[in-house]
Amino acid sequence: MRKHIVAGNWKMNNNHSETHQLLSDLKQQTKSSNAEVMVAPTYVNLQYAVSELGGTDIEVIAQNMHFADNGAYTGEVSANMLNSIGVKTVILGHSERRAYFNETDESLAKKVDQTLANGLRSIFCFGEELADRKAGNQEAVVESQIKNALFHLEASAWQHIVLAYEPVWAIGTGETATPEQAQDMHAFIRKTLRDKYGDEVAENTTILYGGSVKPNNAKEIFGKPDVDGGLIGGASLKAEDFFAIVNAF
Ligand code: PEP
């Protein structure tokens, strides 16, 4: 059976003392669902978070990484560096990185390859913009993002890939896809996987929804059969809200 996951993307928020506070608050929370829980602090606080959350069942994950092994890439961080501090999962292709840092399907394909070469798992993000949805092109956009970045992979690699459907128009806007819109797209994504790789990959791949998930809407969204969890931005910055979402399963 595929895993349920709730991952918090802290983005460029929380200095060191704020990180300390949020980690302490998270440790006070009680999990009453079967979801795997992850949080993605900024790089400067990553190692600290790994040590603070050691012994809990909250996994610390990264928000991004470079596609090269190492070398002259000022400001970048490699898969090997993440691995060496105990970070085993990395978010790739978030729409903010695609929009502000020119990430493309091609560079993301290289990043995915790099995660696999280093034994990391990726949470691969994609999703259409508002104009795509208004034009009825959302499925074509999503299909091409998945195909271009991921369809060179062998079936066996998919055990290391989590998908995160994040319609750009719903991220940080307070506007959520309806549970039906999320379900329709997740079912389409699963069909796309089935057509290429067959039932096993399609049924075992976890597909998260992201876009203004909050404590008051999580249960309805997670209630849909093809929605296996969430990638949470704003609501992951408050431990109580985040765990209300975790426990919505
Ligand atoms: C995100 O950034 O991945 C996200 C889903 O943000 P928010 O929950 O704030 O919409």
CSV table of N, CA and C and ligand atoms in Angstrom, one decimal, residues 9 11 94 96 166 170-173 210-214 231-235, ligand 1:
chain,number,residue,atom,x,y,z
A,9,ASN,N,6.8,22.6,4.0
A,9,ASN,CA,7.8,23.4,3.3
A,9,ASN,C,7.9,24.8,4.0
A,11,LYS,N,10.0,27.1,3.4
A,11,LYS,CA,10.5,28.1,2.4
A,11,LYS,C,11.5,29.0,3.1
A,94,HIS,N,9.8,22.8,-7.0
A,94,HIS,CA,8.7,23.7,-6.5
A,94,HIS,C,8.4,24.8,-7.5
A,96,GLU,N,7.9,27.8,-7.1
A,96,GLU,CA,8.7,29.1,-6.8
A,96,GLU,C,10.1,29.0,-7.4
A,166,GLU,N,0.8,20.5,-7.4
A,166,GLU,CA,0.6,21.8,-6.8
A,166,GLU,C,0.2,22.8,-7.8
A,170,ALA,N,-3.0,28.0,-6.6
A,170,ALA,CA,-3.5,27.7,-5.3
A,170,ALA,C,-2.4,27.8,-4.2
A,171,ILE,N,-1.2,28.1,-4.6
A,171,ILE,CA,-0.1,28.1,-3.7
A,171,ILE,C,0.0,29.5,-3.0
A,172,GLY,N,-0.1,29.5,-1.7
A,172,GLY,CA,0.0,30.8,-1.0
A,172,GLY,C,-1.1,31.8,-1.2
A,173,THR,N,-2.1,31.4,-1.9
A,173,THR,CA,-3.1,32.4,-2.3
A,173,THR,C,-4.4,32.3,-1.5
A,210,GLY,N,-0.8,20.0,-3.0
A,210,GLY,CA,-0.3,21.2,-2.3
A,210,GLY,C,-1.0,22.4,-2.9
A,211,GLY,N,-1.3,23.3,-2.0
A,211,GLY,CA,-2.0,24.5,-2.4
A,211,GLY,C,-3.0,24.9,-1.4
A,212,SER,N,-2.5,25.8,-0.4
A,212,SER,CA,-3.4,26.3,0.6
A,212,SER,C,-4.2,25.3,1.4
A,213,VAL,N,-3.5,24.1,1.7
A,213,VAL,CA,-4.1,23.2,2.6
A,213,VAL,C,-4.1,23.7,4.0
A,214,LYS,N,-5.2,23.7,4.7
A,214,LYS,CA,-5.3,24.2,6.1
A,214,LYS,C,-6.0,23.2,7.0
A,231,LEU,N,1.6,18.6,0.6
A,231,LEU,CA,2.8,19.4,0.8
A,231,LEU,C,2.2,20.8,1.3
A,232,ILE,N,2.7,21.2,2.4
A,232,ILE,CA,2.0,22.3,3.1
A,232,ILE,C,3.0,23.5,3.3
A,233,GLY,N,2.6,24.6,2.8
A,233,GLY,CA,3.5,25.8,3.0
A,233,GLY,C,3.1,26.6,4.2
A,234,GLY,N,2.3,27.6,4.1
A,234,GLY,CA,1.9,28.5,5.2
A,234,GLY,C,1.5,27.9,6.4
A,235,ALA,N,0.7,26.9,6.4
A,235,ALA,CA,0.1,26.2,7.6
A,235,ALA,C,1.2,25.3,8.3
B,1,PEP,C1,3.8,25.1,-1.1
B,1,PEP,O1,4.5,26.1,-1.1
B,1,PEP,O2,4.2,24.0,-1.5
B,1,PEP,C2,2.4,25.3,-0.7
B,1,PEP,C3,1.5,24.4,-0.9
B,1,PEP,O3,2.1,26.5,0.0
B,1,PEP,P1,0.8,26.9,0.7
B,1,PEP,O4,0.3,25.8,1.5
B,1,PEP,O5,1.1,28.1,1.5
B,1,PEP,O6,-0.2,27.2,-0.4
